[in-house]
PDB file of C-alpha atoms and ligand atoms in Angstrom:
ATOM      1  CA  MET A   1     174.694  91.137 107.016  1.00 81.00           C
ATOM      2  CA  GLU A   2     177.116  89.929 105.055  1.00 94.00           C
ATOM      3  CA  ASN A   3     178.332  91.516 101.837  1.00 98.00           C
ATOM      4  CA  LEU A   4     177.278  90.029  98.665  1.00 98.00           C
ATOM      5  CA  VAL A   5     178.888  89.652  95.065  1.00 98.00           C
ATOM      6  CA  SER A   6     177.769  88.888  92.322  1.00 98.00           C
ATOM      7  CA  ALA A   7     179.180  87.978  88.864  1.00 98.00           C
ATOM      8  CA  SER A   8     177.720  89.773  85.936  1.00 98.00           C
ATOM      9  CA  LEU A   9     177.443  87.377  82.210  1.00 98.00           C
ATOM     10  CA  LEU A  10     177.292  90.370  80.085  1.00 98.00           C
ATOM     11  CA  ALA A  11     181.188  91.226  80.630  1.00 98.00           C
ATOM     12  CA  CYS A  12     182.469  86.826  79.992  1.00 98.00           C
ATOM     13  CA  ASN A  13     184.049  86.360  76.792  1.00 97.00           C
ATOM     14  CA  PHE A  14     180.886  84.455  75.194  1.00 97.00           C
ATOM     15  CA  ALA A  15     183.220  82.114  73.776  1.00 97.00           C
ATOM     16  CA  GLU A  16     184.017  80.073  76.830  1.00 97.00           C
ATOM     17  CA  LEU A  17     181.073  81.331  79.122  1.00 97.00           C
ATOM     18  CA  GLU A  18     181.370  77.189  81.021  1.00 97.00           C
ATOM     19  CA  SER A  19     185.105  78.705  81.644  1.00 98.00           C
ATOM     20  CA  GLU A  20     184.057  81.616  82.342  1.00 98.00           C
ATOM     21  CA  VAL A  21     181.204  80.121  85.138  1.00 98.00           C
ATOM     22  CA  LYS A  22     183.793  77.770  86.614  1.00 98.00           C
ATOM     23  CA  LYS A  23     186.585  80.330  86.582  1.00 98.00           C
ATOM     24  CA  ALA A  24     183.727  82.888  89.191  1.00 98.00           C
ATOM     25  CA  GLU A  25     182.656  80.208  90.995  1.00 98.00           C
ATOM     26  CA  ASN A  26     186.052  79.581  92.154  1.00 98.00           C
ATOM     27  CA  SER A  27     186.372  82.656  92.572  1.00 98.00           C
ATOM     28  CA  GLY A  28     184.161  83.055  95.486  1.00 98.00           C
ATOM     29  CA  VAL A  29     181.873  84.966  94.239  1.00 98.00           C
ATOM     30  CA  ASP A  30     178.050  84.735  95.716  1.00 98.00           C
ATOM     31  CA  TRP A  31     175.613  84.598  92.867  1.00 98.00           C
ATOM     32  CA  ILE A  32     175.734  84.708  89.399  1.00 98.00           C
ATOM     33  CA  HIS A  33     173.651  88.145  87.402  1.00 98.00           C
ATOM     34  CA  TYR A  34     172.134  87.294  84.287  1.00 98.00           C
ATOM     35  CA  ASP A  35     171.376  90.488  81.883  1.00 98.00           C
ATOM     36  CA  VAL A  36     168.557  90.533  80.406  1.00 98.00           C
ATOM     37  CA  MET A  37     167.909  93.486  76.864  1.00 98.00           C
ATOM     38  CA  ASP A  38     165.974  93.209  75.094  1.00 98.00           C
ATOM     39  CA  GLY A  39     166.421  96.726  72.993  1.00 98.00           C
ATOM     40  CA  VAL A  40     163.780  98.435  74.010  1.00 98.00           C
ATOM     41  CA  PHE A  41     163.885  99.433  77.574  1.00 98.00           C
ATOM     42  CA  VAL A  42     167.093  99.673  76.862  1.00 98.00           C
ATOM     43  CA  ARG A  43     169.061 100.024  73.255  1.00 97.00           C
ATOM     44  CA  ASN A  44     171.167  97.372  73.546  1.00 97.00           C
ATOM     45  CA  ILE A  45     170.349  93.427  72.851  1.00 98.00           C
ATOM     46  CA  SER A  46     171.985  90.220  75.141  1.00 98.00           C
ATOM     47  CA  PHE A  47     170.444  87.396  75.244  1.00 97.00           C
ATOM     48  CA  GLY A  48     168.037  85.832  76.486  1.00 98.00           C
ATOM     49  CA  GLU A  49     166.570  81.971  77.385  1.00 98.00           C
ATOM     50  CA  PRO A  50     168.165  80.150  75.033  1.00 98.00           C
ATOM     51  CA  VAL A  51     171.758  80.689  76.266  1.00 98.00           C
ATOM     52  CA  LEU A  52     170.239  80.364  80.052  1.00 98.00           C
ATOM     53  CA  LYS A  53     168.744  76.975  79.176  1.00 98.00           C
ATOM     54  CA  SER A  54     172.530  76.110  78.238  1.00 97.00           C
ATOM     55  CA  ILE A  55     174.438  76.951  80.834  1.00 98.00           C
ATOM     56  CA  SER A  56     171.345  76.618  83.802  1.00 98.00           C
ATOM     57  CA  PRO A  57     172.702  73.067  84.573  1.00 98.00           C
ATOM     58  CA  ILE A  58     176.636  73.617  84.182  1.00 97.00           C
ATOM     59  CA  ILE A  59     175.931  76.493  86.941  1.00 98.00           C
ATOM     60  CA  ASN A  60     176.095  76.174  90.543  1.00 98.00           C
ATOM     61  CA  LEU A  61     175.439  79.026  92.222  1.00 98.00           C
ATOM     62  CA  PRO A  62     171.922  81.281  92.741  1.00 98.00           C
ATOM     63  CA  ILE A  63     170.688  82.869  89.628  1.00 98.00           C
ATOM     64  CA  ASP A  64     169.453  86.120  89.426  1.00 98.00           C
ATOM     65  CA  ALA A  65     168.004  87.393  86.741  1.00 98.00           C
ATOM     66  CA  HIS A  66     168.153  91.175  85.455  1.00 99.00           C
ATOM     67  CA  LEU A  67     165.451  91.933  83.248  1.00 98.00           C
ATOM     68  CA  MET A  68     166.343  94.820  81.139  1.00 98.00           C
ATOM     69  CA  ILE A  69     162.778  94.563  79.580  1.00 98.00           C
ATOM     70  CA  THR A  70     159.275  96.139  79.013  1.00 98.00           C
ATOM     71  CA  ASP A  71     156.450  94.495  80.190  1.00 97.00           C
ATOM     72  CA  PRO A  72     158.307  91.578  82.265  1.00 98.00           C
ATOM     73  CA  ILE A  73     155.130  89.852  83.667  1.00 98.00           C
ATOM     74  CA  ARG A  74     155.528  88.040  80.355  1.00 98.00           C
ATOM     75  CA  TYR A  75     158.763  86.279  80.864  1.00 98.00           C
ATOM     76  CA  ILE A  76     158.443  85.402  84.877  1.00 98.00           C
ATOM     77  CA  ASP A  77     157.427  81.676  83.672  1.00 98.00           C
ATOM     78  CA  ASN A  78     159.535  81.057  81.012  1.00 98.00           C
ATOM     79  CA  TYR A  79     162.666  82.373  83.796  1.00 98.00           C
ATOM     80  CA  ALA A  80     161.280  80.523  87.042  1.00 98.00           C
ATOM     81  CA  ASP A  81     161.375  77.352  84.243  1.00 98.00           C
ATOM     82  CA  LEU A  82     164.747  77.889  83.422  1.00 98.00           C
ATOM     83  CA  GLY A  83     166.252  77.673  87.421  1.00 98.00           C
ATOM     84  CA  VAL A  84     166.344  80.916  88.223  1.00 98.00           C
ATOM     85  CA  ASN A  85     166.711  81.875  91.998  1.00 98.00           C
ATOM     86  CA  GLY A  86     165.224  85.203  91.458  1.00 98.00           C
ATOM     87  CA  VAL A  87     163.478  87.238  89.148  1.00 98.00           C
ATOM     88  CA  THR A  88     164.967  91.312  89.640  1.00 99.00           C
ATOM     89  CA  PHE A  89     162.806  93.591  87.203  1.00 98.00           C
ATOM     90  CA  HIS A  90     162.603  97.320  86.531  1.00 98.00           C
ATOM     91  CA  TYR A  91     159.634  99.635  88.344  1.00 98.00           C
ATOM     92  CA  GLU A  92     159.806 101.964  84.898  1.00 98.00           C
ATOM     93  CA  ALA A  93     159.210  98.502  82.548  1.00 98.00           C
ATOM     94  CA  ALA A  94     156.373  97.343  84.602  1.00 98.00           C
ATOM     95  CA  SER A  95     152.595  98.767  84.084  1.00 97.00           C
ATOM     96  CA  ASP A  96     151.122  97.035  86.876  1.00 98.00           C
ATOM     97  CA  THR A  97     153.862  96.212  89.169  1.00 98.00           C
ATOM     98  CA  GLN A  98     152.779  94.407  92.154  1.00 98.00           C
ATOM     99  CA  ALA A  99     151.666  92.251  89.516  1.00 98.00           C
ATOM    100  CA  VAL A 100     154.707  90.981  88.802  1.00 98.00           C
ATOM    101  CA  ILE A 101     156.067  90.913  92.655  1.00 98.00           C
ATOM    102  CA  ASP A 102     152.880  88.518  92.309  1.00 98.00           C
ATOM    103  CA  LYS A 103     153.571  87.085  89.591  1.00 98.00           C
ATOM    104  CA  ILE A 104     157.965  86.820  90.610  1.00 98.00           C
ATOM    105  CA  ARG A 105     155.942  85.547  93.931  1.00 98.00           C
ATOM    106  CA  SER A 106     153.867  82.908  92.725  1.00 98.00           C
ATOM    107  CA  ARG A 107     156.706  80.889  91.254  1.00 98.00           C
ATOM    108  CA  GLY A 108     158.603  80.250  94.342  1.00 98.00           C
ATOM    109  CA  LEU A 109     161.303  83.346  93.282  1.00 98.00           C
ATOM    110  CA  LYS A 110     163.057  86.285  95.102  1.00 98.00           C
ATOM    111  CA  VAL A 111     162.328  89.374  94.414  1.00 99.00           C
ATOM    112  CA  GLY A 112     163.851  92.237  93.154  1.00 99.00           C
ATOM    113  CA  LEU A 113     162.839  96.076  91.948  1.00 99.00           C
ATOM    114  CA  SER A 114     164.861  97.741  90.600  1.00 99.00           C
ATOM    115  CA  ILE A 115     165.589 101.868  89.459  1.00 99.00           C
ATOM    116  CA  LYS A 116     167.331 103.536  86.688  1.00 98.00           C
ATOM    117  CA  PRO A 117     169.034 106.137  88.343  1.00 98.00           C
ATOM    118  CA  ALA A 118     166.291 109.464  87.221  1.00 98.00           C
ATOM    119  CA  THR A 119     163.994 107.049  89.114  1.00 98.00           C
ATOM    120  CA  PRO A 120     163.495 108.457  92.796  1.00 98.00           C
ATOM    121  CA  VAL A 121     163.663 106.207  95.490  1.00 98.00           C
ATOM    122  CA  LYS A 122     160.279 106.877  96.628  1.00 98.00           C
ATOM    123  CA  SER A 123     158.384 105.304  93.193  1.00 98.00           C
ATOM    124  CA  ILE A 124     159.403 102.052  94.945  1.00 98.00           C
ATOM    125  CA  LEU A 125     159.036 102.636  98.581  1.00 98.00           C
ATOM    126  CA  PRO A 126     154.882 101.389  98.394  1.00 98.00           C
ATOM    127  CA  TYR A 127     156.715  97.995  97.887  1.00 98.00           C
ATOM    128  CA  ILE A 128     159.373  97.906  99.867  1.00 98.00           C
ATOM    129  CA  HIS A 129     157.559  95.483 102.540  1.00 98.00           C
ATOM    130  CA  GLU A 130     157.521  92.664  99.685  1.00 97.00           C
ATOM    131  CA  ILE A 131     160.301  92.291  98.060  1.00 98.00           C
ATOM    132  CA  ASP A 132     164.052  90.772  99.210  1.00 98.00           C
ATOM    133  CA  MET A 133     165.490  92.763  97.441  1.00 98.00           C
ATOM    134  CA  VAL A 134     165.896  96.675  95.635  1.00 98.00           C
ATOM    135  CA  LEU A 135     168.187  97.050  93.130  1.00 99.00           C
ATOM    136  CA  ILE A 136     170.077 101.272  92.463  1.00 99.00           C
ATOM    137  CA  MET A 137     170.853 100.877  89.693  1.00 99.00           C
ATOM    138  CA  THR A 138     174.610 102.780  89.446  1.00 99.00           C
ATOM    139  CA  VAL A 139     175.192 103.564  85.745  1.00 98.00           C
ATOM    140  CA  GLU A 140     171.840 103.841  83.274  1.00 98.00           C
ATOM    141  CA  PRO A 141     171.844  99.720  82.440  1.00 98.00           C
ATOM    142  CA  GLY A 142     172.339  99.148  78.477  1.00 98.00           C
ATOM    143  CA  PHE A 143     175.984  97.862  78.456  1.00 97.00           C
ATOM    144  CA  GLY A 144     178.706  97.009  80.734  1.00 97.00           C
ATOM    145  CA  GLY A 145     181.568  98.957  81.529  1.00 97.00           C
ATOM    146  CA  GLN A 146     180.270 102.391  82.242  1.00 98.00           C
ATOM    147  CA  VAL A 147     181.689 104.548  84.875  1.00 98.00           C
ATOM    148  CA  PHE A 148     179.273 104.599  88.518  1.00 98.00           C
ATOM    149  CA  LEU A 149     177.300 107.842  89.171  1.00 98.00           C
ATOM    150  CA  PRO A 150     178.583 109.325  92.025  1.00 98.00           C
ATOM    151  CA  GLU A 151     174.741 110.971  92.481  1.00 98.00           C
ATOM    152  CA  THR A 152     173.544 107.536  92.874  1.00 98.00           C
ATOM    153  CA  LEU A 153     175.286 107.439  96.312  1.00 98.00           C
ATOM    154  CA  ASP A 154     172.645 109.436  98.318  1.00 98.00           C
ATOM    155  CA  LYS A 155     169.586 107.376  96.787  1.00 98.00           C
ATOM    156  CA  ILE A 156     171.113 104.409  98.394  1.00 99.00           C
ATOM    157  CA  ARG A 157     171.309 105.516 101.921  1.00 98.00           C
ATOM    158  CA  GLU A 158     167.705 106.769 101.150  1.00 98.00           C
ATOM    159  CA  VAL A 159     167.232 103.358 100.961  1.00 98.00           C
ATOM    160  CA  ARG A 160     169.184 101.949 103.833  1.00 98.00           C
ATOM    161  CA  ASP A 161     167.986 104.752 106.130  1.00 98.00           C
ATOM    162  CA  TYR A 162     164.489 103.305 105.212  1.00 98.00           C
ATOM    163  CA  ILE A 163     164.918  99.656 105.734  1.00 98.00           C
ATOM    164  CA  ASP A 164     167.463 100.054 108.499  1.00 98.00           C
ATOM    165  CA  SER A 165     164.441 102.778 110.044  1.00 98.00           C
ATOM    166  CA  ARG A 166     162.229  99.337 109.471  1.00 98.00           C
ATOM    167  CA  SER A 167     164.394  96.553 110.565  1.00 98.00           C
ATOM    168  CA  LEU A 168     163.486  95.517 106.988  1.00 98.00           C
ATOM    169  CA  ASN A 169     165.202  92.490 106.131  1.00 98.00           C
ATOM    170  CA  VAL A 170     165.478  93.664 102.003  1.00 98.00           C
ATOM    171  CA  ARG A 171     168.743  93.613 100.342  1.00 98.00           C
ATOM    172  CA  VAL A 172     169.974  96.721  98.555  1.00 98.00           C
ATOM    173  CA  GLN A 173     171.749  95.312  95.761  1.00 98.00           C
ATOM    174  CA  VAL A 174     174.071  98.190  92.802  1.00 99.00           C
ATOM    175  CA  ASP A 175     175.293  97.321  89.503  1.00 99.00           C
ATOM    176  CA  GLY A 176     177.053  99.264  86.544  1.00 98.00           C
ATOM    177  CA  GLY A 177     180.829 100.417  87.222  1.00 98.00           C
ATOM    178  CA  ILE A 178     181.749  99.189  90.618  1.00 98.00           C
ATOM    179  CA  ASN A 179     185.453  97.999  90.912  1.00 98.00           C
ATOM    180  CA  GLY A 180     187.228  98.058  94.079  1.00 98.00           C
ATOM    181  CA  GLU A 181     187.564 101.640  94.575  1.00 98.00           C
ATOM    182  CA  THR A 182     183.714 102.527  94.723  1.00 98.00           C
ATOM    183  CA  ALA A 183     182.956  99.793  95.876  1.00 98.00           C
ATOM    184  CA  LYS A 184     184.232 101.166  99.051  1.00 98.00           C
ATOM    185  CA  LEU A 185     182.094 103.901  98.290  1.00 98.00           C
ATOM    186  CA  VAL A 186     178.627 102.326  97.737  1.00 98.00           C
ATOM    187  CA  LYS A 187     179.451  99.620 100.917  1.00 98.00           C
ATOM    188  CA  LYS A 188     180.049 102.567 103.078  1.00 98.00           C
ATOM    189  CA  ALA A 189     176.102 104.235 101.423  1.00 98.00           C
ATOM    190  CA  GLY A 190     174.103 101.127 102.189  1.00 98.00           C
ATOM    191  CA  ALA A 191     174.589  98.525  99.598  1.00 98.00           C
ATOM    192  CA  ASP A 192     174.846  94.693 101.260  1.00 98.00           C
ATOM    193  CA  VAL A 193     174.668  93.360  97.781  1.00 98.00           C
ATOM    194  CA  LEU A 194     177.468  94.789  94.692  1.00 98.00           C
ATOM    195  CA  VAL A 195     176.798  93.395  90.777  1.00 99.00           C
ATOM    196  CA  SER A 196     180.866  93.839  88.819  1.00 98.00           C
ATOM    197  CA  GLY A 197     180.670  92.541  85.459  1.00 98.00           C
ATOM    198  CA  SER A 198     184.019  94.225  83.919  1.00 98.00           C
ATOM    199  CA  TYR A 199     186.066  93.915  86.903  1.00 98.00           C
ATOM    200  CA  ILE A 200     185.363  91.145  87.591  1.00 98.00           C
ATOM    201  CA  PHE A 201     185.973  89.675  84.282  1.00 98.00           C
ATOM    202  CA  GLY A 202     188.829  91.542  83.639  1.00 98.00           C
ATOM    203  CA  ALA A 203     191.021  90.557  86.759  1.00 98.00           C
ATOM    204  CA  ASP A 204     194.320  89.340  86.202  1.00 97.00           C
ATOM    205  CA  ASP A 205     193.441  87.699  89.253  1.00 98.00           C
ATOM    206  CA  MET A 206     189.535  86.983  89.515  1.00 98.00           C
ATOM    207  CA  GLU A 207     189.842  85.608  93.543  1.00 98.00           C
ATOM    208  CA  SER A 208     191.202  88.727  95.275  1.00 98.00           C
ATOM    209  CA  ALA A 209     189.146  90.995  93.171  1.00 98.00           C
ATOM    210  CA  VAL A 210     185.979  89.934  94.602  1.00 98.00           C
ATOM    211  CA  GLU A 211     188.146  89.631  97.993  1.00 98.00           C
ATOM    212  CA  ALA A 212     188.145  92.967  97.252  1.00 97.00           C
ATOM    213  CA  LEU A 213     184.680  94.034  96.487  1.00 98.00           C
ATOM    214  CA  ARG A 214     182.366  92.579  98.873  1.00 97.00           C
ATOM    215  CA  ASN A 215     185.513  93.389 102.157  1.00 93.00           C
TER     216      ASN A 215
HETATM  217  C1  DX5 B 301     173.831  97.018  82.766  1.00 76.97           C
HETATM  218  C2  DX5 B 301     174.482  95.963  83.760  1.00 76.97           C
HETATM  219  C3  DX5 B 301     175.110  95.495  85.186  1.00 76.97           C
HETATM  220  C4  DX5 B 301     176.303  95.213  84.064  1.00 76.97           C
HETATM  221  C5  DX5 B 301     177.788  95.996  84.523  1.00 76.97           C
HETATM  222  O1  DX5 B 301     173.132  97.463  82.147  1.00 76.97           O
HETATM  223  O2  DX5 B 301     172.835  95.731  84.208  1.00 76.97           O
HETATM  224  O3  DX5 B 301     174.944  94.562  85.026  1.00 76.97           O
HETATM  225  O4  DX5 B 301     176.517  93.965  83.254  1.00 76.97           O
HETATM  226  O5  DX5 B 301     178.748  95.762  84.171  1.00 76.97           O
HETATM  227  P1  DX5 B 301     180.066  96.620  84.351  1.00 76.97           P
HETATM  228  O6  DX5 B 301     180.415  96.273  85.910  1.00 76.97           O
HETATM  229  O7  DX5 B 301     181.352  96.593  83.920  1.00 76.97           O
HETATM  230  O8  DX5 B 301     180.039  98.274  84.937  1.00 76.97           O
HETATM  231 ZN1   ZN B 302     173.071  93.887  85.676  1.00 76.97          ZN
END
């Protein structure tokens, strides 16, 4: 499977949301990554449904909502109604993982299941046959612009081995501190969806940055 690049809007200039989205689209990113934070599951509060409602109609790429919120099942219908293509939620934030997976599926969306750096891969393996993507957080979720945690590389390898040895059709996404250098490490370890905020939106040449992430 070819590598995909997903641009995290958390790092864009919110005063220019529409042109930032267009710039990302024109620079060749594959997906738009929409980080929702509730100030409870993570300390930070980002943006939620009203902002997505405004920008969803002008986004021409698949939108992956990364829900860093407690009790995510309560919000799945709202995000589905706003036109996202996939919902990625946190294993640590849901009391009933299976119920959230079923809920996302019932809306016809792609299912992503994420774990924080301290959560072992084995906690999500019972669900891996039922999801489209695993998200291995490569920083502690909550803020953009953090430094990549190299100890997460082992988790990427572990989940990639598990997927390949069973010929599963599941993508491995990474998020946090991904730039031209760390991209090489995570791809070698087995990641095939690279989320990036600061590196993409801070680049002088966004197209080259996206290319460096992909290849
Ligand atoms: C962090 C978010 C990330 C963040 C990545 O909790 O989930 O998507 O925007 O930002 P960078 O690429 O700047 O680390
Ligand atoms: Zn994210």
